[in-house]
PDB file of C-alpha atoms in Angstrom:
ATOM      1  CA  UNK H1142    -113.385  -1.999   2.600  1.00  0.00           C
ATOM      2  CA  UNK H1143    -112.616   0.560   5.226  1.00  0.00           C
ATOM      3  CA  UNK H1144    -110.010  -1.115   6.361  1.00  0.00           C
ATOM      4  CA  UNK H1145    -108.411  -2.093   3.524  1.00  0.00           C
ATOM      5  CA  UNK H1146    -108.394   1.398   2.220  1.00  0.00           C
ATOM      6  CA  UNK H1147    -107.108   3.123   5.503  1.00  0.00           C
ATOM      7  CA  UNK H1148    -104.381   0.118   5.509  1.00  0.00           C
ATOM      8  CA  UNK H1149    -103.185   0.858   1.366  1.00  0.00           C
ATOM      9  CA  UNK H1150    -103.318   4.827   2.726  1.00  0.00           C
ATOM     10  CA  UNK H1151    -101.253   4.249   6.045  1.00  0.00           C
ATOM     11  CA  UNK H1152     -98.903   2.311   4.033  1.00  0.00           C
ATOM     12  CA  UNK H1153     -98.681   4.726   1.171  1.00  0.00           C
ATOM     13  CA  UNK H1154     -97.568   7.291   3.588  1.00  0.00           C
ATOM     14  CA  UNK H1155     -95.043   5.379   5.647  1.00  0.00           C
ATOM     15  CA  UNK H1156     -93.422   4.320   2.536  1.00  0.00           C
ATOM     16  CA  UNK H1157     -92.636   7.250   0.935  1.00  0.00           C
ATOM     17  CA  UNK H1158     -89.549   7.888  -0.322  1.00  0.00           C
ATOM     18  CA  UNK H1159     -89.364  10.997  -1.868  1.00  0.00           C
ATOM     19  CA  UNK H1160     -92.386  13.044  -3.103  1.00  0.00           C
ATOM     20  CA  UNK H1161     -92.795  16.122  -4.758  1.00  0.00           C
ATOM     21  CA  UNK H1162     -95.431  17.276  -5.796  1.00  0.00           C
ATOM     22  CA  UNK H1163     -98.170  21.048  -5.675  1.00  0.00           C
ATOM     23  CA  UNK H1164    -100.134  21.625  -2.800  1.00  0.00           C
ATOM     24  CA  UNK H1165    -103.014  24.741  -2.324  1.00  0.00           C
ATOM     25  CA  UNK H1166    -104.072  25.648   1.473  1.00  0.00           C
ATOM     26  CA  UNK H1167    -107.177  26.879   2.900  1.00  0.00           C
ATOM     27  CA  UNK H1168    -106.112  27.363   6.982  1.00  0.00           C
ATOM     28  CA  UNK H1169    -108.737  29.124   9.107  1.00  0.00           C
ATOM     29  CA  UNK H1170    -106.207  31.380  11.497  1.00  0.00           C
ATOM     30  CA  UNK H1171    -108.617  33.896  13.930  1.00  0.00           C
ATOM     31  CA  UNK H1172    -111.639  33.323  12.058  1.00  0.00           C
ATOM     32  CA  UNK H1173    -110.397  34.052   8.559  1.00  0.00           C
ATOM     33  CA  UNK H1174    -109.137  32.109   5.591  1.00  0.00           C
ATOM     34  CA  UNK H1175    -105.544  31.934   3.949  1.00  0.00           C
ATOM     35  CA  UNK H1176    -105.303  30.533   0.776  1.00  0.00           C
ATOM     36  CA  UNK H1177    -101.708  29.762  -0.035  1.00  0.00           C
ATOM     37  CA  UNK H1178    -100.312  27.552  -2.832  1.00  0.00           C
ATOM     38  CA  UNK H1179     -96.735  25.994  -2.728  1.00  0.00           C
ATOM     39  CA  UNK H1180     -94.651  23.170  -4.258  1.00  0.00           C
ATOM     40  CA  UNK H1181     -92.316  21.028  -2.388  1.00  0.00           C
ATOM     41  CA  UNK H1182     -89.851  18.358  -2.287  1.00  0.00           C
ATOM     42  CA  UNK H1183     -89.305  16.152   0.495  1.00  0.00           C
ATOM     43  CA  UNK H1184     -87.375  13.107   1.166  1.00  0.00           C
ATOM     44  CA  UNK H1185     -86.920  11.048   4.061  1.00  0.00           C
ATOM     45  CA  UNK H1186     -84.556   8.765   6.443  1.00  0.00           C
ATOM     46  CA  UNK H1187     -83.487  11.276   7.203  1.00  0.00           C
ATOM     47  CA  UNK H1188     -85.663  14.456   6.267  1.00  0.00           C
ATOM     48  CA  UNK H1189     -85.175  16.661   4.080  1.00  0.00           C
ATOM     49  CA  UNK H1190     -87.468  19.374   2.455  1.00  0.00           C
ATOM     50  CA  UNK H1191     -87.943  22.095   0.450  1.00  0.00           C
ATOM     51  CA  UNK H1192     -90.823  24.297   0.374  1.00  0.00           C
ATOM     52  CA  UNK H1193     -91.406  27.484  -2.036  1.00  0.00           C
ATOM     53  CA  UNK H1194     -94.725  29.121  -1.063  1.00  0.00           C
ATOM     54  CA  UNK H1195     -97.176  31.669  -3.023  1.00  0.00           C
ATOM     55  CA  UNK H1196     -95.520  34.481  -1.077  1.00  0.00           C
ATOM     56  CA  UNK H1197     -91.979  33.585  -2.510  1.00  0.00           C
ATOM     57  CA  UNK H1198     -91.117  32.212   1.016  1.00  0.00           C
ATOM     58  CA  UNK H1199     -88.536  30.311   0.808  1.00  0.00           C
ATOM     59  CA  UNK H1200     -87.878  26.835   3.352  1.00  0.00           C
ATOM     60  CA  UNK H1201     -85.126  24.581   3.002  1.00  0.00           C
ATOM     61  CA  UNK H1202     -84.257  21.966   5.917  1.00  0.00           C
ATOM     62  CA  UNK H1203     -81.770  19.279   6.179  1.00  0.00           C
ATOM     63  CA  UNK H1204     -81.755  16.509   9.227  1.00  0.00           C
ATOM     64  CA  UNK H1205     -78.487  16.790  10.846  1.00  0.00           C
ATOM     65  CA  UNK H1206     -77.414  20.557   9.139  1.00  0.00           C
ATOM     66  CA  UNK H1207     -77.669  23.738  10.197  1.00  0.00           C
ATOM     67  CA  UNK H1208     -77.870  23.019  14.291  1.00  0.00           C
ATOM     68  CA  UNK H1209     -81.382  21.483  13.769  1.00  0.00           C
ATOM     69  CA  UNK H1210     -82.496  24.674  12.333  1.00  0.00           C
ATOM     70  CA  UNK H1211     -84.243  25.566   9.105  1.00  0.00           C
ATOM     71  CA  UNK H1212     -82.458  28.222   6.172  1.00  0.00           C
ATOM     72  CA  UNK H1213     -85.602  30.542   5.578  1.00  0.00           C
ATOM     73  CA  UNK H1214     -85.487  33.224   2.990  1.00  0.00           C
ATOM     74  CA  UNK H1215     -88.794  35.536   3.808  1.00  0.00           C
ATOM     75  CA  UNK H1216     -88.224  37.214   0.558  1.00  0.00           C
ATOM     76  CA  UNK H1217     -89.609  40.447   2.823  1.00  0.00           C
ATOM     77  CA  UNK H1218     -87.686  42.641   5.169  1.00  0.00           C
ATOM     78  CA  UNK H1219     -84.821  41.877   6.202  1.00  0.00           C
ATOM     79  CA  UNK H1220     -83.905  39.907   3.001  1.00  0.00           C
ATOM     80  CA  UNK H1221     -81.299  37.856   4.331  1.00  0.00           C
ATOM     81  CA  UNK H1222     -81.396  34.420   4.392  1.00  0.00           C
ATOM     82  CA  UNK H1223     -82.320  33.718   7.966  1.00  0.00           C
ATOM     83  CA  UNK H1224     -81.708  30.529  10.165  1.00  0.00           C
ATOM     84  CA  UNK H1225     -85.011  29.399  12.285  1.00  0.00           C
ATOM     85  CA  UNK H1226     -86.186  26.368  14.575  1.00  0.00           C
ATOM     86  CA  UNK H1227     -88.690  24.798  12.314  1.00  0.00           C
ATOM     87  CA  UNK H1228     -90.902  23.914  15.395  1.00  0.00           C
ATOM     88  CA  UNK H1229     -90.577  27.702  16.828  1.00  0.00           C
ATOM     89  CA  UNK H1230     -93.048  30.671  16.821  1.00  0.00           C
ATOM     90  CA  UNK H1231     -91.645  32.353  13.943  1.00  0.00           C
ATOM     91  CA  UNK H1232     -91.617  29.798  11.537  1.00  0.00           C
ATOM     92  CA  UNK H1233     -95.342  28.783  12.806  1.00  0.00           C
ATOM     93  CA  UNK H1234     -96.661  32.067  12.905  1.00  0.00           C
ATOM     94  CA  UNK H1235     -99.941  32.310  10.802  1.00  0.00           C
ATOM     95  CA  UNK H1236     -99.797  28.546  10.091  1.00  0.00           C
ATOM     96  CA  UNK H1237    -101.986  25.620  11.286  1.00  0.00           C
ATOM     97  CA  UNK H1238     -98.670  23.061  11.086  1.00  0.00           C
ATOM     98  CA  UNK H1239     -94.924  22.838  11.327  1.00  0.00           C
ATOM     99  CA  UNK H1240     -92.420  22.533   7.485  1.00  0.00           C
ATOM    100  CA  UNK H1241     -91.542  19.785   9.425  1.00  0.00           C
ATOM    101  CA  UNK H1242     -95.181  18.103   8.459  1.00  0.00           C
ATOM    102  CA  UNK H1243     -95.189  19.282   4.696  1.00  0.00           C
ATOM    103  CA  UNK H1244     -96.787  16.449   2.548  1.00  0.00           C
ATOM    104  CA  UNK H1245     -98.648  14.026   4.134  1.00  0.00           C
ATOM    105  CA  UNK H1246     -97.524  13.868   7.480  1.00  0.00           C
ATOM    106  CA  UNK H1247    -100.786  15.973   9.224  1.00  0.00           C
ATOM    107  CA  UNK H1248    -102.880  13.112   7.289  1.00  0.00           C
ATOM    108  CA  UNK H1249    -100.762  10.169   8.681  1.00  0.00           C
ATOM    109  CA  UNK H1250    -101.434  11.506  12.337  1.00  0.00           C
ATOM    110  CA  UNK H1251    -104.895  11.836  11.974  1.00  0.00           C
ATOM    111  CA  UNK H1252    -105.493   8.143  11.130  1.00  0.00           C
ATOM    112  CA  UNK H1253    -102.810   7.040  13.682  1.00  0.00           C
ATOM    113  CA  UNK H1254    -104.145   8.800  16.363  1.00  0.00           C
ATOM    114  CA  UNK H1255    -101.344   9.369  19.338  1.00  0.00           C
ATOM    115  CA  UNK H1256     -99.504   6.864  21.414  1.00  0.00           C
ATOM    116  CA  UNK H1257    -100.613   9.405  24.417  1.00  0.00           C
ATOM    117  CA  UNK H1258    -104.249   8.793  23.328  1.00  0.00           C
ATOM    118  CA  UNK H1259    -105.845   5.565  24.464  1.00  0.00           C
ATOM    119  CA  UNK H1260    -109.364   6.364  22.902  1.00  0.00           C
ATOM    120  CA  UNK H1261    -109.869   5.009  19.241  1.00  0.00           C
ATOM    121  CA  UNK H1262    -113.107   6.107  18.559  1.00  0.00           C
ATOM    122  CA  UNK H1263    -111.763   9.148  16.021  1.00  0.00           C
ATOM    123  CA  UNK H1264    -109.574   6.427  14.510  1.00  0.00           C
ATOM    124  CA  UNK H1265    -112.901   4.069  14.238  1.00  0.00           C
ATOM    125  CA  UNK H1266    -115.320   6.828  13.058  1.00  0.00           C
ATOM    126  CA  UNK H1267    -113.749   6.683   9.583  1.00  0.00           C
ATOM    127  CA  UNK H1268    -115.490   5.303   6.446  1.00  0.00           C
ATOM    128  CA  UNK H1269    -114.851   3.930   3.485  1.00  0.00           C
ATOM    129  CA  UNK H1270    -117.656   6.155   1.237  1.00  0.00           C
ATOM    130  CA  UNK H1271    -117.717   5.401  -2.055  1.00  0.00           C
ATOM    131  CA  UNK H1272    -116.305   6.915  -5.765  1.00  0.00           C
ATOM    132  CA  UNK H1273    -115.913  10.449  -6.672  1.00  0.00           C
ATOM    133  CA  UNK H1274    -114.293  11.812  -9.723  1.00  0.00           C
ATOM    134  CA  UNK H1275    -112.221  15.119  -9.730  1.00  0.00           C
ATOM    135  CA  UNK H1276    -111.248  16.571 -13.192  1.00  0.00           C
ATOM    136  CA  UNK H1277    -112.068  13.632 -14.445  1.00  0.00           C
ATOM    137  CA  UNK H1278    -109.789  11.398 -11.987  1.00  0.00           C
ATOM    138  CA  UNK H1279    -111.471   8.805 -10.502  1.00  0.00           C
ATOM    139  CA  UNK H1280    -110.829   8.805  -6.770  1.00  0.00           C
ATOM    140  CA  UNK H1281    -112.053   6.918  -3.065  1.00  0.00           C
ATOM    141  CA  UNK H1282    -113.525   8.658  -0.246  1.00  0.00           C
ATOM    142  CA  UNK H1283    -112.592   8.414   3.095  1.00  0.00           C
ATOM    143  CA  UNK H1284    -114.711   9.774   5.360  1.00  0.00           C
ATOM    144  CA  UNK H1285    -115.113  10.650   9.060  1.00  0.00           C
ATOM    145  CA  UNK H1286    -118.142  11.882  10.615  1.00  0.00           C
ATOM    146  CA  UNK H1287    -117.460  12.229  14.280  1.00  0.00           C
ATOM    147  CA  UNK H1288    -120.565  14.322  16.011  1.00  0.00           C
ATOM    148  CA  UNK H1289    -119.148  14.524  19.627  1.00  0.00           C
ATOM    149  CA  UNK H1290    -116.470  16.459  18.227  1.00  0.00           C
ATOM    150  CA  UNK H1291    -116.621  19.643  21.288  1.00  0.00           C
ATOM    151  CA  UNK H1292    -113.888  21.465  23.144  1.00  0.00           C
ATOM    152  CA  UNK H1293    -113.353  19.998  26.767  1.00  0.00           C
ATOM    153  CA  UNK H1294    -112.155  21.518  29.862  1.00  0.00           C
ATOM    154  CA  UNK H1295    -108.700  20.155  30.541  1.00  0.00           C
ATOM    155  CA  UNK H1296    -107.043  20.236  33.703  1.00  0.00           C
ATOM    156  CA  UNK H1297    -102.750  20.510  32.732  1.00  0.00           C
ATOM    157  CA  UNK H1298    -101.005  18.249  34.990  1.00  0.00           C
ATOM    158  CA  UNK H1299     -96.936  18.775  36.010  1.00  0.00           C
ATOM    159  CA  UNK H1300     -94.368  19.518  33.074  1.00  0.00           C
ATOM    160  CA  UNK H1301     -97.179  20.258  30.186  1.00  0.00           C
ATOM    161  CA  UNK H1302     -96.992  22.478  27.075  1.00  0.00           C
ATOM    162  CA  UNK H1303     -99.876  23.127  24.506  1.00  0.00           C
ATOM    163  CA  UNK H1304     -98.012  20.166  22.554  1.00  0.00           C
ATOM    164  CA  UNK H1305     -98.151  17.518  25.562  1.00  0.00           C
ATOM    165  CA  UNK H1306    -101.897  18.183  25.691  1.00  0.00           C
ATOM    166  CA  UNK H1307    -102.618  17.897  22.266  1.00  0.00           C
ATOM    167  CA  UNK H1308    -100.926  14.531  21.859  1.00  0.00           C
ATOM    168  CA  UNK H1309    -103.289  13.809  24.756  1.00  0.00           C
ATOM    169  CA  UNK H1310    -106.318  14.487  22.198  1.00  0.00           C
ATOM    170  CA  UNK H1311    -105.198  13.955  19.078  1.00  0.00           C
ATOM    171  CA  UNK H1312    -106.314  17.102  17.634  1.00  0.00           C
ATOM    172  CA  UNK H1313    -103.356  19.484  16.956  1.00  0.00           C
ATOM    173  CA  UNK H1314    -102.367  21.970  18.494  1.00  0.00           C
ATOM    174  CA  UNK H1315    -102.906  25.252  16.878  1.00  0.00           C
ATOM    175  CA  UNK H1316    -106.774  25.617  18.052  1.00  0.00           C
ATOM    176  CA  UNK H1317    -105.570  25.120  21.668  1.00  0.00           C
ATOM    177  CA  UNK H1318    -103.175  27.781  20.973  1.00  0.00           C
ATOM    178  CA  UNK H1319    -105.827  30.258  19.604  1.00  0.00           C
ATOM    179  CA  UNK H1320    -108.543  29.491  21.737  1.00  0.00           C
ATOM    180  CA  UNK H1321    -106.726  29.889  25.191  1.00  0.00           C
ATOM    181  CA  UNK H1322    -103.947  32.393  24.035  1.00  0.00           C
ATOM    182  CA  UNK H1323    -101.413  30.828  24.603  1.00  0.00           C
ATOM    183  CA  UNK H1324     -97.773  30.827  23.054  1.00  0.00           C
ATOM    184  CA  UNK H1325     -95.724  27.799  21.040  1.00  0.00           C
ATOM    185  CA  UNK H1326     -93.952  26.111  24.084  1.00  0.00           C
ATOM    186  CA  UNK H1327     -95.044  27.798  27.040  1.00  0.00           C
ATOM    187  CA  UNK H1328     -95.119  25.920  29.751  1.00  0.00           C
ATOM    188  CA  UNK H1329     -98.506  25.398  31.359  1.00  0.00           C
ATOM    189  CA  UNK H1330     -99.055  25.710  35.322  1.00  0.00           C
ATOM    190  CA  UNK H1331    -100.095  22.902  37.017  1.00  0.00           C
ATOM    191  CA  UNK H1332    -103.399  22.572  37.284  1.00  0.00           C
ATOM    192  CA  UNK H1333    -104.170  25.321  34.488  1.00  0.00           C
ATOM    193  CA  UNK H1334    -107.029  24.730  32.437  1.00  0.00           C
ATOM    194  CA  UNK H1335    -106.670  24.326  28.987  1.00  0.00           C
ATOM    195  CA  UNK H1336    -109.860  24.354  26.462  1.00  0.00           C
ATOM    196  CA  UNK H1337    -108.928  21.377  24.094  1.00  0.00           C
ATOM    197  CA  UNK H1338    -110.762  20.015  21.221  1.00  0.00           C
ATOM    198  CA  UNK H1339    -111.771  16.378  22.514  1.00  0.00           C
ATOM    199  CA  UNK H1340    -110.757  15.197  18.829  1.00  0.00           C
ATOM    200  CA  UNK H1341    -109.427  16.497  15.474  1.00  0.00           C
ATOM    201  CA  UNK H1342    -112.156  17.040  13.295  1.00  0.00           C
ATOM    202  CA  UNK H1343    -116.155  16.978  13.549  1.00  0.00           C
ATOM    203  CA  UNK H1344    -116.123  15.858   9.744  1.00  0.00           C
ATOM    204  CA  UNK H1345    -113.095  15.095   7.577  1.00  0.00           C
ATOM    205  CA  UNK H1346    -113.280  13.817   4.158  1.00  0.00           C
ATOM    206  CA  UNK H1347    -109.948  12.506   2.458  1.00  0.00           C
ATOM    207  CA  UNK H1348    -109.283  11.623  -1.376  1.00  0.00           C
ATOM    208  CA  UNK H1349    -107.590   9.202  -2.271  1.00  0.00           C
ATOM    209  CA  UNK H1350    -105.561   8.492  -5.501  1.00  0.00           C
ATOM    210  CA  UNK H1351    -106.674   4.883  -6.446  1.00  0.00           C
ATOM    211  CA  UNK H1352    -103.532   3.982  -8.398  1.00  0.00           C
ATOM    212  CA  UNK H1353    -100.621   5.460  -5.389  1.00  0.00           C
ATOM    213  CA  UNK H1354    -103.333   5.185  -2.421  1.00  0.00           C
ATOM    214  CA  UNK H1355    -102.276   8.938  -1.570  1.00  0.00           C
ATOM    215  CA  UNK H1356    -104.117  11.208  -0.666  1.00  0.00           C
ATOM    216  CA  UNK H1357    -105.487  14.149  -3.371  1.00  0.00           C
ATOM    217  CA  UNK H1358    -107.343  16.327  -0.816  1.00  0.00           C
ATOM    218  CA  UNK H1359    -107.789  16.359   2.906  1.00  0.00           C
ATOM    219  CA  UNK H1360    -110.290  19.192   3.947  1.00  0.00           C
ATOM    220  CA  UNK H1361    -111.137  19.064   8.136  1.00  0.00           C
ATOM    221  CA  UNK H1362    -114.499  20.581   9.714  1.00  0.00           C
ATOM    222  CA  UNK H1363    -114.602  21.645  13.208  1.00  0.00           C
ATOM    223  CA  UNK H1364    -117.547  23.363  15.124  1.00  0.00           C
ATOM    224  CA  UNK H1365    -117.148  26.248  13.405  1.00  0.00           C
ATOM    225  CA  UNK H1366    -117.327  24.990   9.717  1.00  0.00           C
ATOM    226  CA  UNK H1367    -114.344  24.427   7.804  1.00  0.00           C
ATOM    227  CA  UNK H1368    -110.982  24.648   9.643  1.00  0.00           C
ATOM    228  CA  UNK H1369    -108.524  23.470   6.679  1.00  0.00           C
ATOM    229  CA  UNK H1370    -108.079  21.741   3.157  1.00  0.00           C
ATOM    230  CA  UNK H1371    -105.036  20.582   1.027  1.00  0.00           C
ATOM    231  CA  UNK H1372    -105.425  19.883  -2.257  1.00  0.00           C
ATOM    232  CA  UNK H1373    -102.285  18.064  -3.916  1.00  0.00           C
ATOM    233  CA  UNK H1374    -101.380  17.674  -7.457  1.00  0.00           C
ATOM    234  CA  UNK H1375     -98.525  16.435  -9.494  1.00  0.00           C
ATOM    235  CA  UNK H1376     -97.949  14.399  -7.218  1.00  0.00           C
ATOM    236  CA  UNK H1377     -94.691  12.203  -8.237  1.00  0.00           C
ATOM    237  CA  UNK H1378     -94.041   9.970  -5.444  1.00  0.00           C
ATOM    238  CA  UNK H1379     -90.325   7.598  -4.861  1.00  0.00           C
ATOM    239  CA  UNK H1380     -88.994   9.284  -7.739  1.00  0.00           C
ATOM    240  CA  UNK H1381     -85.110   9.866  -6.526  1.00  0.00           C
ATOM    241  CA  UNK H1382     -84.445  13.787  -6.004  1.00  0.00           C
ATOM    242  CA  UNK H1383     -80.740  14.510  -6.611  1.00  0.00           C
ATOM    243  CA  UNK H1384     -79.055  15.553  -3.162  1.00  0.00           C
ATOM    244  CA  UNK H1385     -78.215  19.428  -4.608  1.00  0.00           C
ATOM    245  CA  UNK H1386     -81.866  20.244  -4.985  1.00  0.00           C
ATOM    246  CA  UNK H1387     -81.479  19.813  -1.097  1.00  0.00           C
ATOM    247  CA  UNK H1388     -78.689  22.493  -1.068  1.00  0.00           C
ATOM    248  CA  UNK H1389     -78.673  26.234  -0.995  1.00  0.00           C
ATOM    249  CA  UNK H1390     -76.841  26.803  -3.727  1.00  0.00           C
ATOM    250  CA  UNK H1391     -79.720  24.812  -6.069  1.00  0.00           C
ATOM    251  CA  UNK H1392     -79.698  27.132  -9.342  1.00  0.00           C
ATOM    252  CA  UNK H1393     -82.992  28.763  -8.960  1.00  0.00           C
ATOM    253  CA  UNK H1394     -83.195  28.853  -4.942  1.00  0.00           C
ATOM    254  CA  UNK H1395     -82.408  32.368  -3.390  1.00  0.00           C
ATOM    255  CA  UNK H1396     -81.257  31.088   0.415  1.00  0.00           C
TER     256      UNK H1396
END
């Protein structure tokens, strides 16, 4: 059943050890896609991830180390391994979501909805849709199909940033940030209004792995078609990760 499913999914997530596993992107930034492809390993309680993109980008951050900060090698000018708040414009330049999200995270805040958010009805709009098979692995659809999905006027009250507002709605906060122009962090004036998707997606459709209940694909559709899909793959999931692979000086890492 739905519930069932969304449950084993939740649970899958929360759980979560350590994963590492492939991931390819499809993020529509000003109207245009970028496909990327990366691998990762992440562990949690407490955090700690690394993340080697298609670009050689390299991302390594440790809870607790570094001031809070991430150790980024751009492998591009000025080729020095660089120190960068993983929730700050640089690091989220060109990107729908924050290294601090990597995995599954974006996934387990869609079905959880926010605390901030006291309408459900994206939550309840998900489905339980049947059997698919994907290179010939058998996986379960869930599937949203949420029509009322529109961009509302919202009117910022005292002390807000594009972040408050999209707890407030659920739906991320990258299109608020494109749509109004506005920067990571800036505050917003009282009273300001803010053009805010009412909800995250007008149609999202999640695989599922029916042996690990996590997810193989997530791809979200907004009013203007697709607006982002992850595809995972070798996916190993509570397998233990040896603490250096979560140091610099990892042979193979250039940070």
């Amino acid at each position: 059943t739905t519930t069932q499913l969304t449950s084993q999914l939740t649970a899958a997530i929360q759980n979560l050890k350590t994963l590492r596993c492939g991931a390819t992107a499809q993020e529509r930034i000003a109207g245009k896609y970028h496909p990327d492809k990366s691998v990762m390993k992440l562990a949690f309680n407490p955090q700690r991830i690394y993340i080697k993109n298609g670009k050689g980008v390299e991302v390594l951050y440790v809870a607790g180390q570094n001031g809070g900060d991430a150790w980024v090698n751009p492998n591009a000018f000025p080729y020095v391994t660089l120190s960068l708040d993983p929730n700050g414009a640089l690091m989220r330049k060109g990107q729908h979501h924050t290294a601090l999200q990597a995995g599954f995270g974006t996934i387990a805040e869609l079905l959880e909805g926010s605390p901030a958010r006291p309408d459900k009805s994206f939550i309840r709009s998900f489905r339980y849709a049947g059997d698919t098979t994907v290179q010939g692995r058998p996986l379960y659809i869930l599937r949203s199909d949420y029509p009322q999905f529109r961009y509302v006027a919202y009117k910022a009250g005292k002390n807000e940033t594009p972040a408050t507002v999209a707890a407030r709605f659920g739906c991320g906060e990258y299109r608020i940030l494109e749509r109004n122009k506005l920067d990571i962090g800036q505050p917003l004036a009282e009273g300001q209004i803010v053009q805010t998707p009412n909800a995250y997606a007008r149609r999202t459709l999640i695989l599922i792995d029916p042996k690990s209940f996590l997810p193989s694909s997530v791809a979200v559709y907004d009013d203007q078609g697709l607006f982002e899909k992850y595809d995972f793959f070798d996916v190993v999931a509570n397998q233990p990760i040896p603490a250096a692979e979560f140091t610099k000086t990892y042979k193979g890492y250039h940070l």
